[in-house]
Short mmCIF file of C-alpha atoms in Angstrom, two decimals:
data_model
loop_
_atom_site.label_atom_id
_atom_site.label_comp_id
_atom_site.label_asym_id
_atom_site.label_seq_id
_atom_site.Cartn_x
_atom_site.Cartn_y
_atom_site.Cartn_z
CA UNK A 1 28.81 7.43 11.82
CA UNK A 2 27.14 4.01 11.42
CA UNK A 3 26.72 2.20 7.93
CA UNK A 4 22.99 3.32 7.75
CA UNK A 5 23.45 6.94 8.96
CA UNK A 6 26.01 7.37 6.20
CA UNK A 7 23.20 6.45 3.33
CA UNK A 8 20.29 8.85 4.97
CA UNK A 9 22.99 11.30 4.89
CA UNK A 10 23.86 10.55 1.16
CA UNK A 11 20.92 9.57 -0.11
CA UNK A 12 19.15 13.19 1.34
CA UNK A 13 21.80 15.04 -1.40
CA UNK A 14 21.07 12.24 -4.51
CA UNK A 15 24.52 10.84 -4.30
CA UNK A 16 24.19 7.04 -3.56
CA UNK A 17 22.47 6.30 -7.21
CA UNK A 18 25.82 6.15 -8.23
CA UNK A 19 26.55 4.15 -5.55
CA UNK A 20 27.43 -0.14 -6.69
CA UNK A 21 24.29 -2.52 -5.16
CA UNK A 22 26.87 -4.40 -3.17
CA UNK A 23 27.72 -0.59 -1.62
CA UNK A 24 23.74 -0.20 -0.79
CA UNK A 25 23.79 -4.09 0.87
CA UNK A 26 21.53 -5.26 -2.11
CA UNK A 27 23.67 -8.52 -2.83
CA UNK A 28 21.76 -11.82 -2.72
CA UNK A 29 23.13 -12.56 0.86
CA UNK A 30 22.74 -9.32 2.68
CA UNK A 31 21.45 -9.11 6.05
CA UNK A 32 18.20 -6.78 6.07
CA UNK A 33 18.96 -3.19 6.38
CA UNK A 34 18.39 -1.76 9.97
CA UNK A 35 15.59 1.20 10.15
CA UNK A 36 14.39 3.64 12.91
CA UNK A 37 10.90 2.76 12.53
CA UNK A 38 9.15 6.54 12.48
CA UNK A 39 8.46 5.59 9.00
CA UNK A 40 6.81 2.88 8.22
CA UNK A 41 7.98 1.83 4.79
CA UNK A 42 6.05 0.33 1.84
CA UNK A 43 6.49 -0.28 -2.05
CA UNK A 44 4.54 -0.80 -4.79
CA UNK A 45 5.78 -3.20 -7.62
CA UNK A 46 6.51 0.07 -10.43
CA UNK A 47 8.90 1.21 -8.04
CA UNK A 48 11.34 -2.13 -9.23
CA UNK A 49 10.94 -0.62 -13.26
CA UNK A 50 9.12 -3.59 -14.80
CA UNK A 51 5.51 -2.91 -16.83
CA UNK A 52 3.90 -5.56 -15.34
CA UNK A 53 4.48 -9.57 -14.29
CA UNK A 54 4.13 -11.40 -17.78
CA UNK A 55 7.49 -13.02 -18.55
CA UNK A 56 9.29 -11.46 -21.37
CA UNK A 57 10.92 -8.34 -21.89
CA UNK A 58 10.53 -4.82 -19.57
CA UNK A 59 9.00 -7.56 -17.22
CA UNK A 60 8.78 -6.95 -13.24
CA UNK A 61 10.45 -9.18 -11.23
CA UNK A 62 8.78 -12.30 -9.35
CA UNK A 63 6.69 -11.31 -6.66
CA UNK A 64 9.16 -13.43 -4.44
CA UNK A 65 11.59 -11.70 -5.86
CA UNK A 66 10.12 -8.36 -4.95
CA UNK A 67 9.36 -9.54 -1.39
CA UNK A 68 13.08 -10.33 -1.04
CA UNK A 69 14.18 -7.10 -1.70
CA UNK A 70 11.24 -5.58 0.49
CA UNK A 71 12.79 -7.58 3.12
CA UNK A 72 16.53 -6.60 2.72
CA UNK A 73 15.63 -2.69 2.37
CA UNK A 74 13.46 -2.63 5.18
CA UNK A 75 10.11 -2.15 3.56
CA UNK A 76 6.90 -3.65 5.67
CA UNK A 77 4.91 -4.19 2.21
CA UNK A 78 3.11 -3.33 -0.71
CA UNK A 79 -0.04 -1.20 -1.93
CA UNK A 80 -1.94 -2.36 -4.34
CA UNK A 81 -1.19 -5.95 -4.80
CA UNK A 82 -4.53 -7.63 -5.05
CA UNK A 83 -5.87 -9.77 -2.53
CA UNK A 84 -4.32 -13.45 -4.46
CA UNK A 85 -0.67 -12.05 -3.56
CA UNK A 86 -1.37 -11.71 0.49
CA UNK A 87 -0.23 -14.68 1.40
CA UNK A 88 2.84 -14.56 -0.34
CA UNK A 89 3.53 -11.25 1.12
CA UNK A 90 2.35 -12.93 4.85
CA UNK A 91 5.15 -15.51 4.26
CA UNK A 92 7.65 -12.86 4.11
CA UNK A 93 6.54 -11.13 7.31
CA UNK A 94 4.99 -8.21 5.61
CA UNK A 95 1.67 -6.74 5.04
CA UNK A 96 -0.68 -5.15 2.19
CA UNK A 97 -0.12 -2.03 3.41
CA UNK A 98 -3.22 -0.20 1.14
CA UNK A 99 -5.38 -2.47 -0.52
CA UNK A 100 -6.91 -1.36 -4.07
CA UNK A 101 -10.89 -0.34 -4.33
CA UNK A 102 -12.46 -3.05 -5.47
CA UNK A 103 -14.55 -4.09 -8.30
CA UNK A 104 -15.71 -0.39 -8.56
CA UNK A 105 -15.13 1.88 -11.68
CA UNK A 106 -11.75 4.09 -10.36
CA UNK A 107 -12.37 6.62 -12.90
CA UNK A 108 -16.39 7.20 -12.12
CA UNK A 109 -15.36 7.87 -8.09
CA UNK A 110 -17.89 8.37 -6.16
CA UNK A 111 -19.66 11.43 -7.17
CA UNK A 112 -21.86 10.48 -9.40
CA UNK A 113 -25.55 9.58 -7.70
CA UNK A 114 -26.59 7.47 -10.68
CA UNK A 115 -23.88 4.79 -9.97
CA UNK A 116 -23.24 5.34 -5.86
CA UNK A 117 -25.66 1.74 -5.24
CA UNK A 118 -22.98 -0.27 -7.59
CA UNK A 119 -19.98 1.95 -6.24
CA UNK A 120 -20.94 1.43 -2.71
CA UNK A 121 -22.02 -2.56 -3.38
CA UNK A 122 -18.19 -2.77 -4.57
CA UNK A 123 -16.74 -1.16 -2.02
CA UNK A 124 -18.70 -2.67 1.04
CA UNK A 125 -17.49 -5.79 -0.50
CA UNK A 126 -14.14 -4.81 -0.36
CA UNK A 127 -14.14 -3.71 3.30
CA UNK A 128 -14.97 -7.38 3.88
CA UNK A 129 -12.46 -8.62 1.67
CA UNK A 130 -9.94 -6.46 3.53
CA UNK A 131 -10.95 -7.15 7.26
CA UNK A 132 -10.96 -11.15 6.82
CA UNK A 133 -7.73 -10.94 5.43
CA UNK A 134 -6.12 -8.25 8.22
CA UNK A 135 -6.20 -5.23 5.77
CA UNK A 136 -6.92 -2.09 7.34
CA UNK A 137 -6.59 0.24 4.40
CA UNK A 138 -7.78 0.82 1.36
CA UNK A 139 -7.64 3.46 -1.45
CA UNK A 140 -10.42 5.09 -4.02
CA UNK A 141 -10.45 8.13 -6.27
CA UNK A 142 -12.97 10.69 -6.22
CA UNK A 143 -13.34 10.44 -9.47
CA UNK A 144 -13.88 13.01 -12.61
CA UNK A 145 -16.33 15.58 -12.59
CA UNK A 146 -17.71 15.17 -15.72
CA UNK A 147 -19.92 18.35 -15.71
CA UNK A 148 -20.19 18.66 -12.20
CA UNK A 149 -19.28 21.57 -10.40
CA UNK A 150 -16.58 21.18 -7.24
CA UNK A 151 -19.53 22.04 -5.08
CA UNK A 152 -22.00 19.64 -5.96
CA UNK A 153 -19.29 16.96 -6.34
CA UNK A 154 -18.68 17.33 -2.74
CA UNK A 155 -22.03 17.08 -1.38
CA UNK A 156 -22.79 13.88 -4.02
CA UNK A 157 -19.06 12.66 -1.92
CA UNK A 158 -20.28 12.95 1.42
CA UNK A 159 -24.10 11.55 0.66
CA UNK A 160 -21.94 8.03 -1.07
CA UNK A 161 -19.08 8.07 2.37
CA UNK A 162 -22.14 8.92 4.74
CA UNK A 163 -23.85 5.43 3.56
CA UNK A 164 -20.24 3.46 3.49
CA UNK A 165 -18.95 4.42 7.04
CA UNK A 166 -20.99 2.31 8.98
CA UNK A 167 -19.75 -0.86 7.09
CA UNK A 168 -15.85 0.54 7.21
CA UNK A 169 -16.70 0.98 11.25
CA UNK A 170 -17.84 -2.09 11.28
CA UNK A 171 -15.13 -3.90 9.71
CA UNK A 172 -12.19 -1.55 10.95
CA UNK A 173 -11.18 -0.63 7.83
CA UNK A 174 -10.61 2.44 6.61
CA UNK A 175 -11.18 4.05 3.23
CA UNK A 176 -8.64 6.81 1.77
CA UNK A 177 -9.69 9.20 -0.90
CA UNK A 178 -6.77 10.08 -2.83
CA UNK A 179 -5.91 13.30 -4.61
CA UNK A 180 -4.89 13.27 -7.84
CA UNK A 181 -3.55 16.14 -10.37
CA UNK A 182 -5.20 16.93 -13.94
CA UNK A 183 -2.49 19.61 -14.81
CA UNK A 184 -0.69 17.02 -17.29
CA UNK A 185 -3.37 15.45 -18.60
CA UNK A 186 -1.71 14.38 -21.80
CA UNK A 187 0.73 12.06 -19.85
CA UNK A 188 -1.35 9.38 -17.93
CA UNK A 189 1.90 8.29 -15.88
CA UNK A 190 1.65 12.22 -14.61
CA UNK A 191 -1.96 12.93 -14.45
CA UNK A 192 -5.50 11.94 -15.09
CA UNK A 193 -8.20 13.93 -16.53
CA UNK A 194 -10.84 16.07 -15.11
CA UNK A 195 -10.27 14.72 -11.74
CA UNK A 196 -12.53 16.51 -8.95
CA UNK A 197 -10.14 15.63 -5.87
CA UNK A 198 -6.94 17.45 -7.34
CA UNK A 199 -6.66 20.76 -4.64
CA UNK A 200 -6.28 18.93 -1.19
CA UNK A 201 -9.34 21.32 0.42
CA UNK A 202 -11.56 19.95 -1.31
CA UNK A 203 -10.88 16.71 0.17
CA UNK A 204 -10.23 18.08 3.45
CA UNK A 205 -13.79 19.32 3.74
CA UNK A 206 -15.38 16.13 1.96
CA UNK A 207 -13.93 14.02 5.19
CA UNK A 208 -14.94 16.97 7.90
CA UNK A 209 -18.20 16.20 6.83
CA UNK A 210 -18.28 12.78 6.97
CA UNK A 211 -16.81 13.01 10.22
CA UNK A 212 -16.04 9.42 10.58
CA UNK A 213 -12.69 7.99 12.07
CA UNK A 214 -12.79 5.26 8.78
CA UNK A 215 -12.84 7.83 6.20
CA UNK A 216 -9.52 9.58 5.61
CA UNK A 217 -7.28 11.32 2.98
CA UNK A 218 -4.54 9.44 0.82
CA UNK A 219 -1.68 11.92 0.66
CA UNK A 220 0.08 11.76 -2.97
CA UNK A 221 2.80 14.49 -1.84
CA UNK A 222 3.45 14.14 -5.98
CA UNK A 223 0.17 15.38 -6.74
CA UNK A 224 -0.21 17.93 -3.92
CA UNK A 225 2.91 19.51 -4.72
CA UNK A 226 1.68 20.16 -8.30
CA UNK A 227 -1.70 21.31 -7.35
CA UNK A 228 -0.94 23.41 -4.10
CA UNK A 229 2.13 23.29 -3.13
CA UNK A 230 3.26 24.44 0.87
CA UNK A 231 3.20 20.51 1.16
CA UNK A 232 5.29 20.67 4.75
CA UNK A 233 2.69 23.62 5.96
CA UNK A 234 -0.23 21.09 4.43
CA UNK A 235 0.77 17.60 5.97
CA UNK A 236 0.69 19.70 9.39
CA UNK A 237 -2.30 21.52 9.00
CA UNK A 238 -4.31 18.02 8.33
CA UNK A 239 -2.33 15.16 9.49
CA UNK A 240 -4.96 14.03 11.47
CA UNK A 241 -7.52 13.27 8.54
CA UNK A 242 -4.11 11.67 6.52
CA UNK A 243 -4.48 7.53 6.47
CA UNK A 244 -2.23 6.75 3.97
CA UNK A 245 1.17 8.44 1.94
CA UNK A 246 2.29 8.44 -1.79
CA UNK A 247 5.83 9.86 -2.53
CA UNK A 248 7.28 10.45 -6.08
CA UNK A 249 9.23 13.07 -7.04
CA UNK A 250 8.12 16.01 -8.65
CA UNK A 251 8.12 16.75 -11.75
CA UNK A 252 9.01 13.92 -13.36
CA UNK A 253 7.85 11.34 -10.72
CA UNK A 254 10.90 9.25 -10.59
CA UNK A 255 13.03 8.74 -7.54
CA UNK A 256 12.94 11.10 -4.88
CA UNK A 257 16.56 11.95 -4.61
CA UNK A 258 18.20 15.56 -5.72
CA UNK A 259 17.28 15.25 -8.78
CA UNK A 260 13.83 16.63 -8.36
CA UNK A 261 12.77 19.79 -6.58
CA UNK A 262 11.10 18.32 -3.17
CA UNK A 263 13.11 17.67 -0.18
CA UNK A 264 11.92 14.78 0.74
CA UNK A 265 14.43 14.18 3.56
CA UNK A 266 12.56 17.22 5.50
CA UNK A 267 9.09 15.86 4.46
CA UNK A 268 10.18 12.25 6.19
CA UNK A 269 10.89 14.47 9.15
CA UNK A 270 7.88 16.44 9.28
CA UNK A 271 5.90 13.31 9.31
CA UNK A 272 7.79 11.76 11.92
CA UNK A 273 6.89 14.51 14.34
CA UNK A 274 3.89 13.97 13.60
CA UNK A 275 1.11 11.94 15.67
CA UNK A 276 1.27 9.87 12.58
CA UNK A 277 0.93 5.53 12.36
CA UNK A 278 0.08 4.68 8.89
CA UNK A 279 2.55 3.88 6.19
CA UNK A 280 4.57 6.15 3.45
CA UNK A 281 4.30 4.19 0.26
CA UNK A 282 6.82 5.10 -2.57
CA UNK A 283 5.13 5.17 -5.58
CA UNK A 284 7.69 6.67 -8.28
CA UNK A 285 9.11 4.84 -10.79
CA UNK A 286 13.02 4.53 -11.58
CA UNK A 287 14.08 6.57 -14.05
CA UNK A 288 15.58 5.09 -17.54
CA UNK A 289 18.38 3.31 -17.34
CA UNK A 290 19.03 3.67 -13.26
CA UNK A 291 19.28 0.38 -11.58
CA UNK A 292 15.84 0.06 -9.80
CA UNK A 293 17.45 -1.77 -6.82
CA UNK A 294 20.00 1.22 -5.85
CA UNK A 295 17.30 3.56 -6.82
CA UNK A 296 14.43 1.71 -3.98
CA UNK A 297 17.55 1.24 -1.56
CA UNK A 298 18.09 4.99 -1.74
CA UNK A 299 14.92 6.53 -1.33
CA UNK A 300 14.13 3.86 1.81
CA UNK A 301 17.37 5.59 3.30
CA UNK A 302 16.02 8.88 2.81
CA UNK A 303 12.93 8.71 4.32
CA UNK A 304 14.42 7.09 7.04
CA UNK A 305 14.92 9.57 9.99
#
């Protein structure tokens, strides 16, 4: 069995966290880590522990630093990173793999009439923003239903994506509407309040409606699994309105090794079989006192079939 066949196999059961780094091929000299390629790979900067960039303590590492390890673990990017950081990633040969929404307000969505001409000014910006710089994704919440009902919600949803499809056509970009639990609302790392998009139906019929191929779903497997569960039977069922992955595990939304109750060595697979080219972004966090490295070595290795 070949170096990296040996990790999938061990990382699918939780054991190499206890693994050294030098064991994982994390040292500063390491040649990148070979992958099959039916997952396409991406990080976002929480996944390497650190609160943020501003030196001091509980600080994240460099983005350099970051794109290093991207490199040596096989990842092809990063969500999120705003539009400033590109280049740097460009320089490392990898990509924004899911851009953020803009200058919009994330927790207003877009179901809310009163605000979908500022909303939809933000995000047609955005599109723009995206295509000149080669980003084909990006990602938006719903938003909270602040008195609405899920019905009405929906139809405000598909009135805002019906008026922003033309300029995501236009551009090639496409827009992912991400689901997002409200069963732990007292833990913001876990949950958000009152969120509309939280059962993945009604998502699946907001982007039926639309009907466009620039409007899709962002798949938080974390989320889903909280709200619905059946997340293999899911993924299946609507993989072709799916533009975009999150993994964490459930339920503490740390690493997604054997320590939590998904298998996400069968998930990888299921999405590999799948007629399926956008990226799985890993969007946990390590857990206390884990070394973030192993941890981000690890799950690559598990997702990759």
């Amino acid at each position: 069995m070949k170096r990296r066949e040996i990790l999938g196999a061990l990382g699918a059961v939780g054991i190499t966290a206890t693994l050294p780094r030098i064991a994982l091929g994390l040292q500063a000299e390491a040649a990148p880590i070979p992958r099959k390629g039916r997952i396409r790979q991406a990080l976002w900067p929480n996944t390497f522990g650190g609160r943020s960039q501003a030196p001091g303590p509980g600080a994240a590492p460099s983005l350099d630093s970051m794109c290093e390890t991207a490199v040596r673990v096989g990842a092809l990017g990063f969500d999120i990173l705003p539009a400033e950081s590109w280049p740097t990633l460009r320089r490392y040969g990898l990509t924004c793999t899911l851009a953020g929404p803009g200058k919009v307000d994330f927790e207003a969505g877009i179901v809310h009439p009163e605000i979908h001409d500022t909303q939809l000014a933000g995000m047609v910006a955005n599109a723009k923003v995206c295509a000149d710089a080669g980003v084909r994704r990006f990602g938006f919440n719903a938003g909270a239903r602040r008195g609405l009902d899920y019905a009405k919600a929906a139809d405000n949803a598909v009135a805002f994506l019906n008026r922003l499809k033309d300029s995501l056509e236009g551009h090639d970009v496409t827009a992912c509407l991400e689901n997002v639990n409200d069963r732990r609302p007292n833990n913001p790392n876990l949950a958000r309040k009152d969120m509309v998009f939280g059962h993945w139906d009604w998502g699946m019929d907001v982007v039926a409606r639309v009907n466009s191929p620039n409007v899709k779903l962002l798949c938080d497997i974390y989320h889903l699994q909280i709200m619905d569960g059946d997340v293999a039977w899911r993924i299946r069922e609507s993989i072709g309105s799916i533009g975009h992955f999150h993994v964490a595990g459930v339920p503490t939304r740390n690493e997604i090794d054997g320590t939590q109750e998904l298998n996400f060595r069968y998930i990888a697979q299921v999405i590999a079989e799948l007629p399926y080219q956008g990226y799985v972004s890993h969007e946990w966090r390590p857990t206390p006192g884990r070394d973030p490295l192993s941890s981000i070595a690890e799950a690559l290795a598990i997702m990759d079939v």
